[in-house]
Coordinates of C-alpha atoms in Angstrom, one line a residue:
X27 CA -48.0 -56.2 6.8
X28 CA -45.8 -54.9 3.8
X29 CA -47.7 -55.6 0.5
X30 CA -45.8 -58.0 -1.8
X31 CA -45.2 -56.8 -5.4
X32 CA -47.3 -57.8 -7.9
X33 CA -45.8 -60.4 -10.6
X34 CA -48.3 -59.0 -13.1
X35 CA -45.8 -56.2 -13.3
X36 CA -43.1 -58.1 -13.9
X37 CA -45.0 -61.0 -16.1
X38 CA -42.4 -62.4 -19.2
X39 CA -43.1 -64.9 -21.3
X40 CA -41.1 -67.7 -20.9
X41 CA -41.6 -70.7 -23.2
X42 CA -38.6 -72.9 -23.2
X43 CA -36.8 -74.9 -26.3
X44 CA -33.6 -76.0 -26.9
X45 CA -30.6 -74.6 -27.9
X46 CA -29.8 -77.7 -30.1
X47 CA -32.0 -80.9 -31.7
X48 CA -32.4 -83.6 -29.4
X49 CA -34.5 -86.7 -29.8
X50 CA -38.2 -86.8 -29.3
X51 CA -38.8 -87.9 -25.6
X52 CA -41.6 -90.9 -24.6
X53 CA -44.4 -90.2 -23.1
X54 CA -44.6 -92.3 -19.6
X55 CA -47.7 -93.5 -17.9
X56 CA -47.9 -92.7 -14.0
X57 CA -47.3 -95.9 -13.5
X58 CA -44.4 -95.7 -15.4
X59 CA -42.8 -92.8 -13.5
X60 CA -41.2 -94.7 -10.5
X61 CA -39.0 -97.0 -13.3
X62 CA -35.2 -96.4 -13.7
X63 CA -34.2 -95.1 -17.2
X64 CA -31.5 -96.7 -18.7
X65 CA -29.6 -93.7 -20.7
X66 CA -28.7 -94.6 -23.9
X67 CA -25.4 -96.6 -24.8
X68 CA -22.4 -94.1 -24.7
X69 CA -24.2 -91.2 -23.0
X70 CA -22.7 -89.8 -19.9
X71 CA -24.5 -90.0 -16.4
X72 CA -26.0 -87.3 -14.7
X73 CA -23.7 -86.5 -12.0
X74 CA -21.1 -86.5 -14.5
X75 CA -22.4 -84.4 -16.6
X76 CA -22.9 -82.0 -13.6
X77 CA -19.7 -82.5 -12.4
X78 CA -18.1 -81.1 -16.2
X79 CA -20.3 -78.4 -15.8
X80 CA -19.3 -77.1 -12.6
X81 CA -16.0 -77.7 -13.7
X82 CA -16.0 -75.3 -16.9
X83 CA -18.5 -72.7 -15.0
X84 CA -15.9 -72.8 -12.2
X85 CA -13.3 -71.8 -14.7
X86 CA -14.6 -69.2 -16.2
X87 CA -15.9 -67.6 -13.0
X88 CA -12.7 -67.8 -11.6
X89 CA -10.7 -66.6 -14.7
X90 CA -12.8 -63.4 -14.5
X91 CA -12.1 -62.7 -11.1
X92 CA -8.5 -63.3 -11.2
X93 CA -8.4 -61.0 -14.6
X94 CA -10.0 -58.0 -11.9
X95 CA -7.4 -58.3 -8.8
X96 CA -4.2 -59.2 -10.7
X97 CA -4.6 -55.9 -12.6
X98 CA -4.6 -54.0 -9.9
X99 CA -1.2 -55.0 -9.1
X100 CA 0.6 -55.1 -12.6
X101 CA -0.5 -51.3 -13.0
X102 CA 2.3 -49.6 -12.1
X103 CA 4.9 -51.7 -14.4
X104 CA 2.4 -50.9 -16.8
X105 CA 2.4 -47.5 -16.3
X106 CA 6.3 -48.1 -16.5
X107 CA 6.0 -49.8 -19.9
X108 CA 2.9 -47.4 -21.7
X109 CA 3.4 -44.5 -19.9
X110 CA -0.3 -44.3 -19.5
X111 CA -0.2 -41.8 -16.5
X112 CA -2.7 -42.1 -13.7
X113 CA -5.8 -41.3 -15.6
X114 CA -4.4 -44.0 -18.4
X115 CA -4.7 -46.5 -15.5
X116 CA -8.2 -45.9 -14.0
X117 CA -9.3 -46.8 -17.6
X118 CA -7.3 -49.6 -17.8
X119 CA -9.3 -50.4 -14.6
X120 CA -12.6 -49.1 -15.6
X121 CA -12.8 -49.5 -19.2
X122 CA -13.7 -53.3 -18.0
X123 CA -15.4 -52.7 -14.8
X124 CA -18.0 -50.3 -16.9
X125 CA -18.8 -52.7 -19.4
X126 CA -19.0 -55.5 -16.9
X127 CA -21.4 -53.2 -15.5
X128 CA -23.6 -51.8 -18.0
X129 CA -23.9 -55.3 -20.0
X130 CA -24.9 -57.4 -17.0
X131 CA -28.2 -55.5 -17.3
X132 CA -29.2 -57.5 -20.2
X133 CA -26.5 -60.7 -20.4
X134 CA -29.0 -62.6 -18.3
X135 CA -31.3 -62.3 -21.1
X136 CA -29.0 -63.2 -24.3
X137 CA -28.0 -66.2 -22.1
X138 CA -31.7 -67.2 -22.0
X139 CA -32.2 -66.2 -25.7
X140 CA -29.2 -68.2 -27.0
X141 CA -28.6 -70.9 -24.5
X142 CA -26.7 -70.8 -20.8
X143 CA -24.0 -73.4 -22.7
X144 CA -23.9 -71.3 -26.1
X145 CA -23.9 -67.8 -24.5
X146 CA -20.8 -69.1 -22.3
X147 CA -19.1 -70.7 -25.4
X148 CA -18.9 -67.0 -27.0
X149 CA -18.3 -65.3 -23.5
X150 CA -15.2 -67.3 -23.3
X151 CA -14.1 -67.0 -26.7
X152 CA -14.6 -63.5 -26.4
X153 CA -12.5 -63.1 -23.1
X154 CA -9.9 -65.0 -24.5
X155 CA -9.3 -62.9 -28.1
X156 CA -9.1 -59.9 -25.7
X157 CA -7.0 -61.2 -23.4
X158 CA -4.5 -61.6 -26.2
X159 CA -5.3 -58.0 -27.6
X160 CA -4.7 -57.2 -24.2
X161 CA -1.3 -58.7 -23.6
X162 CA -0.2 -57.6 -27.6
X163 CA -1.3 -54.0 -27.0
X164 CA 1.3 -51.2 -27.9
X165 CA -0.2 -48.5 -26.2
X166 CA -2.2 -47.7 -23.7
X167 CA -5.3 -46.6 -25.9
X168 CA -5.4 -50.5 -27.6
X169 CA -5.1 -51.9 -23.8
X170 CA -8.2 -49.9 -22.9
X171 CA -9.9 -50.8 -26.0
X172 CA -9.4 -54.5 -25.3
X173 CA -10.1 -54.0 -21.6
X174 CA -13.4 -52.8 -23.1
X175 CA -14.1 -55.9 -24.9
X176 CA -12.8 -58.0 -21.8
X177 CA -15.8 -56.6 -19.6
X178 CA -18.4 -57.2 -22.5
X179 CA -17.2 -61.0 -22.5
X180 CA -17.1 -60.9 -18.7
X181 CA -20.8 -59.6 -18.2
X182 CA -21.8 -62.7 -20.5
X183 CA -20.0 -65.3 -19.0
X184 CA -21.1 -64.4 -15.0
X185 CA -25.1 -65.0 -15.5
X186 CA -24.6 -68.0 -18.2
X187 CA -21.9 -69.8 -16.0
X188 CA -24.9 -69.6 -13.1
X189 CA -27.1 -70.9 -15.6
X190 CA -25.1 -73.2 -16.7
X191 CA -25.3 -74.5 -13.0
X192 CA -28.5 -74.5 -12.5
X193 CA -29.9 -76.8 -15.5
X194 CA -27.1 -78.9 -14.6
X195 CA -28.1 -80.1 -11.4
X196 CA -32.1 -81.4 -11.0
X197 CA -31.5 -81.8 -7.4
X198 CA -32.0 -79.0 -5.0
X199 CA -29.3 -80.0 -2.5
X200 CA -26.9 -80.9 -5.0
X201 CA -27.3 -78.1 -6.7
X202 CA -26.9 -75.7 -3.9
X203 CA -23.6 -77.5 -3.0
X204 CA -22.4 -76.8 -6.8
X205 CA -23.1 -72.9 -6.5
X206 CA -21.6 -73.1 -2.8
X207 CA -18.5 -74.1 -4.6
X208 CA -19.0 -71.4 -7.7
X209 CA -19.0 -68.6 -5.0
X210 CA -15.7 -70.4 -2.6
X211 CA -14.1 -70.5 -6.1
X212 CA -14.5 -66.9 -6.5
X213 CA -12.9 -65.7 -3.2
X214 CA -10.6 -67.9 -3.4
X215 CA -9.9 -66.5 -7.1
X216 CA -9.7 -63.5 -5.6
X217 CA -7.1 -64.0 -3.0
X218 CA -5.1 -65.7 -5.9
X219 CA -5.9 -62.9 -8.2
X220 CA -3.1 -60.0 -6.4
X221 CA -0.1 -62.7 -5.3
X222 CA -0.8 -64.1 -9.2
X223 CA -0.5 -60.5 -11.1
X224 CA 2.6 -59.8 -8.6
X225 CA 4.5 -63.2 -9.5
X226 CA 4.0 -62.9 -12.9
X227 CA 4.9 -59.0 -13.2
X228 CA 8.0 -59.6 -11.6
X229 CA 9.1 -62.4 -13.0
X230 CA 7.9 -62.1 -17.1
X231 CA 5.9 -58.9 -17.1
X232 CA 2.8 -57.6 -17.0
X233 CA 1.3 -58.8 -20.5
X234 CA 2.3 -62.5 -18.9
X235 CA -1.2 -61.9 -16.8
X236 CA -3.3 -61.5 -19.7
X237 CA -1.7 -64.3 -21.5
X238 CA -2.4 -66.5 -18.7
X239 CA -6.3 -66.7 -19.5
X240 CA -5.1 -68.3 -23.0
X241 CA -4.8 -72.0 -22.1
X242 CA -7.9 -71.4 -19.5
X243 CA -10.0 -70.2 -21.7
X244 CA -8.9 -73.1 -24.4
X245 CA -9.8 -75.8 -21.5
X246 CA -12.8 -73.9 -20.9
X247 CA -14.1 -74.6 -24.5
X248 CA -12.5 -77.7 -24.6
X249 CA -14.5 -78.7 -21.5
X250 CA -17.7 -77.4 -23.2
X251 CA -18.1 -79.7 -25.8
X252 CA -19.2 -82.2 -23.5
X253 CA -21.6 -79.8 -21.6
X254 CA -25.2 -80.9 -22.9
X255 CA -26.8 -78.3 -24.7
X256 CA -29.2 -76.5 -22.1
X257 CA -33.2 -74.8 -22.7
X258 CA -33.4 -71.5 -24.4
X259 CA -36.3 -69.0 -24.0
X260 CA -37.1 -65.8 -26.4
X261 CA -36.4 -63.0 -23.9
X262 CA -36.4 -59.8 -25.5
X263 CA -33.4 -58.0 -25.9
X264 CA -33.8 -54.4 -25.0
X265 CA -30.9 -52.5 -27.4
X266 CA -32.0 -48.5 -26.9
X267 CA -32.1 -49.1 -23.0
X268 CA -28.9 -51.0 -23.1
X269 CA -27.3 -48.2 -25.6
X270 CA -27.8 -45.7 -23.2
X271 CA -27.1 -47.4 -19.9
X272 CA -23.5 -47.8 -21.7
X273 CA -23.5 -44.4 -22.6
X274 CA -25.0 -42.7 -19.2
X275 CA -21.7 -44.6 -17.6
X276 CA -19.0 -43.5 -20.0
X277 CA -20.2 -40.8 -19.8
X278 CA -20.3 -40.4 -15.7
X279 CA -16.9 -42.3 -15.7
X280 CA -15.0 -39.8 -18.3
X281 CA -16.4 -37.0 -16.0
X282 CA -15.0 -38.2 -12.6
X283 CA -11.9 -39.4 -14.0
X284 CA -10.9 -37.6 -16.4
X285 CA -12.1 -34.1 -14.0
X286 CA -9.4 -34.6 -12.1
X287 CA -7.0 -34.6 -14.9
X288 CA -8.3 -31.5 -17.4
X289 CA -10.0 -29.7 -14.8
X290 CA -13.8 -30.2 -13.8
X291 CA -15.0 -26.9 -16.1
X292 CA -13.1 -28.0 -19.1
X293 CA -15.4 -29.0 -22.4
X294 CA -14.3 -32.4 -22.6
X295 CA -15.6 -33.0 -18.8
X296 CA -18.8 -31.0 -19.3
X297 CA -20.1 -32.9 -22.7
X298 CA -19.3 -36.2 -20.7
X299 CA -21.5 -34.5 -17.6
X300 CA -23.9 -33.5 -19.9
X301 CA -24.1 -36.9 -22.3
X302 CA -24.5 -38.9 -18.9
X303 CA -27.5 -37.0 -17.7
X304 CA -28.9 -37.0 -21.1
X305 CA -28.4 -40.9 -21.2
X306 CA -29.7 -41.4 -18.2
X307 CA -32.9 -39.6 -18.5
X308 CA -33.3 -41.6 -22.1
X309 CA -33.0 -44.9 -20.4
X310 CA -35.5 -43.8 -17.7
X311 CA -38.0 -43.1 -21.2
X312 CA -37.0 -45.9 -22.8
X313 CA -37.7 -48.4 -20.2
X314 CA -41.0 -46.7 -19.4
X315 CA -41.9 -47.5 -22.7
X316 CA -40.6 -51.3 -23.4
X317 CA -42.9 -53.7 -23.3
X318 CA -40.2 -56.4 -21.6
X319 CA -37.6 -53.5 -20.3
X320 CA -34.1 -54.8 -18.7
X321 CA -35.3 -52.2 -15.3
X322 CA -39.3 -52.7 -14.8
X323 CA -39.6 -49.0 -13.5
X324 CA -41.9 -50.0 -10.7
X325 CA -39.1 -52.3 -9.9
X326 CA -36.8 -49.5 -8.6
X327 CA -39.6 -47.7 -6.3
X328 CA -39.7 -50.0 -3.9
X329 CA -38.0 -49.3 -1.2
X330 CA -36.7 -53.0 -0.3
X331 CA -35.2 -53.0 -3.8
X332 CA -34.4 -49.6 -3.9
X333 CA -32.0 -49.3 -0.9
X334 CA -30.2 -53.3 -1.1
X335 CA -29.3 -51.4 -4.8
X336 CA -27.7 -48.4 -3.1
X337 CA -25.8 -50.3 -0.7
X338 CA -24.2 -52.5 -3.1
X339 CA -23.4 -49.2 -5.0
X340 CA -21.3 -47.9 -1.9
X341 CA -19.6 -50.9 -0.4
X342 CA -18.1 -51.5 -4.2
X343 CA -17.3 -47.9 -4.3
X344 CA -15.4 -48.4 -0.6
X345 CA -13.6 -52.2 -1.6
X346 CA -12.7 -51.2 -5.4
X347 CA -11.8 -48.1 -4.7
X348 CA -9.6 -49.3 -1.5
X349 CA -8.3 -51.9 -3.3
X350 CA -6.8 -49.6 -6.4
X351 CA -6.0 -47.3 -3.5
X352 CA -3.7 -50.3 -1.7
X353 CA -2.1 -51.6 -4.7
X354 CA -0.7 -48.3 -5.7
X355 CA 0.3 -47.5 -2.3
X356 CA 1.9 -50.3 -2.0
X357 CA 4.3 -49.9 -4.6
X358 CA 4.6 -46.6 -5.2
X359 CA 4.6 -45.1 -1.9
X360 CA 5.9 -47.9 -0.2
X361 CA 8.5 -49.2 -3.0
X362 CA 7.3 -53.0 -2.2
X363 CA 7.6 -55.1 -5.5
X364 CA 4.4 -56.8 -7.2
X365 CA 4.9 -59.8 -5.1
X366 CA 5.1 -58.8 -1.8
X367 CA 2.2 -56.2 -2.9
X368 CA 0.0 -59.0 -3.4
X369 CA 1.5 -61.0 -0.4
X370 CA -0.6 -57.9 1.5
X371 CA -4.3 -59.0 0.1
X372 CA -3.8 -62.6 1.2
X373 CA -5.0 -61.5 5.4
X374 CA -7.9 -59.5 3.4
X375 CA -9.3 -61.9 1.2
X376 CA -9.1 -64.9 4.1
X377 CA -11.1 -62.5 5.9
X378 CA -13.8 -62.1 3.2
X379 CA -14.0 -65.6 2.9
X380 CA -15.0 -66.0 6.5
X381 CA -16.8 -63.4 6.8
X382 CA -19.1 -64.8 3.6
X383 CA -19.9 -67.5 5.3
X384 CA -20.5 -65.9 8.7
X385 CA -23.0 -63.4 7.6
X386 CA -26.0 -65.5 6.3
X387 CA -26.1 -67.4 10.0
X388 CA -25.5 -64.1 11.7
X389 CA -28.6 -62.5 9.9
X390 CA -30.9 -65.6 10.8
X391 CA -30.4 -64.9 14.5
X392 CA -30.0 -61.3 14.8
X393 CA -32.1 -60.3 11.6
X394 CA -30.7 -59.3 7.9
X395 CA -31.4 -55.3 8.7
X396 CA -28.6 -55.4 12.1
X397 CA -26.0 -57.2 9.6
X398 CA -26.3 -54.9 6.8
X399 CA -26.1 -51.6 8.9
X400 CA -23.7 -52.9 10.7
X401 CA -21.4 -54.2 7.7
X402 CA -21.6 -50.6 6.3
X403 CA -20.8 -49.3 9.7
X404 CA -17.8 -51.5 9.7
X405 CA -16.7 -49.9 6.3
X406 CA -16.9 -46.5 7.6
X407 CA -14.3 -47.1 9.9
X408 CA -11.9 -49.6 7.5
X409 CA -12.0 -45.7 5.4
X410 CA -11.4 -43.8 8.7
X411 CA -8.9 -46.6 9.8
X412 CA -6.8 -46.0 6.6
X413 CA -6.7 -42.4 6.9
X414 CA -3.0 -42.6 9.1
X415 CA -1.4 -44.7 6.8
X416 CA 1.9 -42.8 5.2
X417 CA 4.9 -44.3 3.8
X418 CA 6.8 -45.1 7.0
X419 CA 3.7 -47.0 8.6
X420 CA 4.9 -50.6 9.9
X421 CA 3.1 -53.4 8.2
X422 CA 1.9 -55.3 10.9
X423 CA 0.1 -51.8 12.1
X424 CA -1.1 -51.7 8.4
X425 CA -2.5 -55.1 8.1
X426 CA -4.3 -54.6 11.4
X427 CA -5.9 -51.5 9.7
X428 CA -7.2 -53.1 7.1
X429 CA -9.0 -55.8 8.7
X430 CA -12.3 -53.6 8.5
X431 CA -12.0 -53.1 5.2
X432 CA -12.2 -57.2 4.7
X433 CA -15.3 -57.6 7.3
X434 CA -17.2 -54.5 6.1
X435 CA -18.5 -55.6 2.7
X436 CA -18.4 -59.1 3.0
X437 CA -20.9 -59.1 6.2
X438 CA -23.6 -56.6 4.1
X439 CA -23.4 -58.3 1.0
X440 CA -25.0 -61.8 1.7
X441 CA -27.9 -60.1 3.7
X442 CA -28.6 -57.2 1.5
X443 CA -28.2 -59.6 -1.7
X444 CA -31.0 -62.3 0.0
X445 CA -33.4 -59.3 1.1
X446 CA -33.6 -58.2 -2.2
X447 CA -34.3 -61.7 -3.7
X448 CA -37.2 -61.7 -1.3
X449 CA -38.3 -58.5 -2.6
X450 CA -39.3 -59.3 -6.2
X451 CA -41.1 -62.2 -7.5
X452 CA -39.7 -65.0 -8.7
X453 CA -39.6 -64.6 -12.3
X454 CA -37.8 -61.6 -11.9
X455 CA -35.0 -62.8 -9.6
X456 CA -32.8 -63.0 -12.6
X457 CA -33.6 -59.4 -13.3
X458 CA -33.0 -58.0 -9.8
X459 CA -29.8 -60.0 -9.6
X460 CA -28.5 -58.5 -12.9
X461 CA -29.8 -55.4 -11.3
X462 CA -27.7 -55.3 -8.1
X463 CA -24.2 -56.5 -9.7
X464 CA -24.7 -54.0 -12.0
X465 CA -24.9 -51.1 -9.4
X466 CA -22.1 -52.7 -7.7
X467 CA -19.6 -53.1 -10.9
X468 CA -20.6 -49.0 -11.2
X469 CA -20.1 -48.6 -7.5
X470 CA -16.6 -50.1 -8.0
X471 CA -15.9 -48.0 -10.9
X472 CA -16.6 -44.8 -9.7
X473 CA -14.9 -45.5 -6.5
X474 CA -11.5 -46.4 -8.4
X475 CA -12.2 -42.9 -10.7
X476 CA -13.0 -41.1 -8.0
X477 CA -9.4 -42.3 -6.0
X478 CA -7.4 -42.1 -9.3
X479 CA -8.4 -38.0 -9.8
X480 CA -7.3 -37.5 -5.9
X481 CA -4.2 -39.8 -5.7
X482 CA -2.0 -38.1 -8.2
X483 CA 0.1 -35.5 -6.7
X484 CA 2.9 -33.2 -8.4
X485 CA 4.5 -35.1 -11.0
X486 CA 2.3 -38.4 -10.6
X487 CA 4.0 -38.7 -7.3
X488 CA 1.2 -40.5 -4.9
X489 CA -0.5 -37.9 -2.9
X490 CA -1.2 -38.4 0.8
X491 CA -3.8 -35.7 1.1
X492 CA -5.8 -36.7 -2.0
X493 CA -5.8 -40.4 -0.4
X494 CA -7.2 -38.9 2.7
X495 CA -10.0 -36.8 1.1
X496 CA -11.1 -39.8 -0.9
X497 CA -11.5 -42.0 1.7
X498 CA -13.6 -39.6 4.1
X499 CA -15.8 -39.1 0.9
X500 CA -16.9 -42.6 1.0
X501 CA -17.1 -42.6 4.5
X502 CA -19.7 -40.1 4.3
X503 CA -21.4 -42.1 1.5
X504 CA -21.5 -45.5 3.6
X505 CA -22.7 -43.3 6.6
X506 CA -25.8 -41.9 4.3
X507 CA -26.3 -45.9 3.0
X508 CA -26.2 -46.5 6.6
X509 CA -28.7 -44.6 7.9
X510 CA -31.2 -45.5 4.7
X511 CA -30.9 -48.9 5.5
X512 CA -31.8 -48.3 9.3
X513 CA -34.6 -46.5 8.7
X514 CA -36.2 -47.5 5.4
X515 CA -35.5 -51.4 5.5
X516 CA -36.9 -54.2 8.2
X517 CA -35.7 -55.8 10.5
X518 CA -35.9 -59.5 9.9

């Protein structure tokens, strides 16, 4: 049997206070226990309270998500308007995704530092400002910029609006039911998200989709002033690790983008190469040496953490990336306008959503390692599926092309995400949680810098062949995930 991993490596202090005074509490007898408690005159009830809660983590989950797929569609009229070019919009893209990505490795622990309900008061706040730096920006340098804040805001709303969740509801069924509906939210979010960014881009322009998460994120703090405040605990903050995980990414992401742009032996792209690998290898130091580091190093060598993490790298690399790849072909290649571009994702994300809920029931009766090989198995062939497509291709052929490109991910996911849960204890669930969506956000990333350097042909024209060598590069990265996972991870 499969030795568990000791907690003693993973030990954190954790002693709880709250966020904000609240009166002394009464000691009860046992006897006492089974009594009802009358809350005092003018408080709110429980389910109530839970209900607001769900309510304004709902929203901001949501508003997130949206803010990722609606983009996708508005860039070309914002290419159009900024004149950005192609490697201007993978940073519009990735500018967020990155810092989305490299923050979520220590959000979870500001959130526990400062409060689930205070960390998500300055998350929003934060998400909205940029959103309006966002739909105000001139060029395409102060759109990146704010995209950059977006993503910080982003990475601290995600784990707090969990958390916010989670202290809301005492019950164990109830509460499962409330994240049940966090995660249906965000598919359904995402579906929303490309029809949204298409309606709005055609009909008021692109900066209309950043000023949309104005009046959300003012009911969202609106909504929070009648959250309770929640319990805090003095995680440490690890700032050199976090400095150069942000770093190590830039770094990779200015490299694979911007490679494909000034050439991949200019100086530019080989002081990015160089800063990542130099980042990198500090953040491996640095974390050695933490006494509470965001990555426990003996975290990442097990192998049942290990290879979940490496999965969720790839299948974000093959959705992100196939998603940025759509959207553009779409419109440019295709000439379809932003609406009936995001008319095209509706099929895909209904899929997704059914295939979320199919997966965890599938993986009870045939075992979790079957699901996730054969999720990624699927994805192989939604990449070798799309390699016909050209600009004359009907769209019902099209749509039936992409369905396993909705199934692939969304049966792995659920199965790769509860074996990994399983694989560390539970004080450090938060950790590995953080853990896996941040390889996934980089996944994601890399995948849309990786198909932005191939898809722009001769003057910015969209380039069939670049498409085509793209996609059979992540083919042969799910197929390399694919075979880890058969051989490295068990069966049930």
């Amino acid at each position: 049997m499969r030795a568990t991993p000791s907690p003693s490596r993973f030990t954190a202090s954790a002693h709880g206070h709250d966020d904000e005074p609240s009166a002394p509490r009464l000691r009860r007898r046992p006897a006492d226990r089974a009594r009802v408690t009358v809350p005092p005159a003018g408080a709110p009830a429980a389910p109530r309270r839970g209900g607001v809660a769900l309510v304004t983590s709902l929203l901001g989950f949501t508003v997130i998500t949206v803010d990722v797929s609606a983009v996708n569609i508005a860039l070309p009229a914002i290419r159009d308007s900024l004149s950005g070019g192609m490697a201007g919009l993978q940073w519009v893209v990735d500018a967020y995704t990155l810092m989305f990505a490299a923050l979520m490795l220590s959000a979870g622990a500001l959130a526990d530092r400062a409060g689930a309900r205070r960390a998500y008061c300055w998350g929003v706040a934060l998400f909205t400002l940029a959103s309006l730096g966002c739909a105000l920006a001139p060029g395409i340098g102060m759109l990146v910029g704010a995209r950059v804040a977006q993503g910080a805001a982003a990475a601290v709303v995600m784990p707090a609006s969990l958390a916010l969740i989670r202290h809301a509801y005492d019950d164990a069924r109830a509460r499962a039911r409330a994240i049940a509906l966090w995660t249906v939210g965000g598919s359904v979010a995402m579906a929303a998200g490309p029809v949204l960014g298409g309606l709005l881009t055609d009909s008021v322009g692109w900066r209309a989709v950043f000023l949309l998460n104005l009046p959300v994120g003012a009911v969202i703090l609106g909504l929070l002033v009648r959250v309770p405040p929640f319990p805090r605990r003095p995680a440490a903050l690890d700032g050199g690790g976090q400095l150069t995980a942000v770093l190590a990414l830039a770094g990779l992401a200015f490299t694979v983008i911007e490679g494909g742009h000034l050439g991949w032996t200019s100086g530019p792209v080989l002081a990015a190469a160089a800063l990542a690998v130099a980042c990198g290898y500090a953040f491996r130091v640095l974390e050695a040496r933490h006494h509470q580091p965001m990555v426990p190093p003996g975290m990442l060598m097990d192998r049942w953490v290990a290879v979940p993490l490496m999965v969720g790298f790839a299948v974000n690399a093959a959705f992100y990336g196939g998603i940025f790849l759509l959207g553009l072909y779409y419109q440019q290649l295709r000439g379809m306008s932003g609406i009936a571009a995001g008319l095209m994702f509706v099929p895909m994300s209904a899929a997704v959503t059914a295939t979320n809920l199919v997966s965890p029931r599938l993986a009870e009766r045939i075992g979790r390692r079957p699901v996730i090989v054969a999720g990624q198995l699927v994805f192989t062939a939604a990449m070798l599926a799309m390699l016909p497509l050209a600009a004359h291709t009907p769209v019902w052929l099209v749509l039936v092309l992409l369905l396993p490109l909705s199934v692939g991910g969304a049966l792995a996911v659920p199965a790769l995400t509860a074996l990994l849960m399983d694989a560390v204890p539970q004080e450090r669930a938060g950790t590995a949680s953080g853990l896996l969506n941040s390889l996934r956000q980089t996944g994601g990333a890399l995948g849309v810098a990786l198909f932005g350097s191939l898809l722009s042909g001769p003057g910015g024209a969209f380039s069939l062949s670049g498409m085509r060598v793209g996609l059979l590069a992540v083919a042969g990265l799910l197929l390399v995930t694919a075979a880890l996972s058969r051989l490295l991870l068990p069966r049930g």
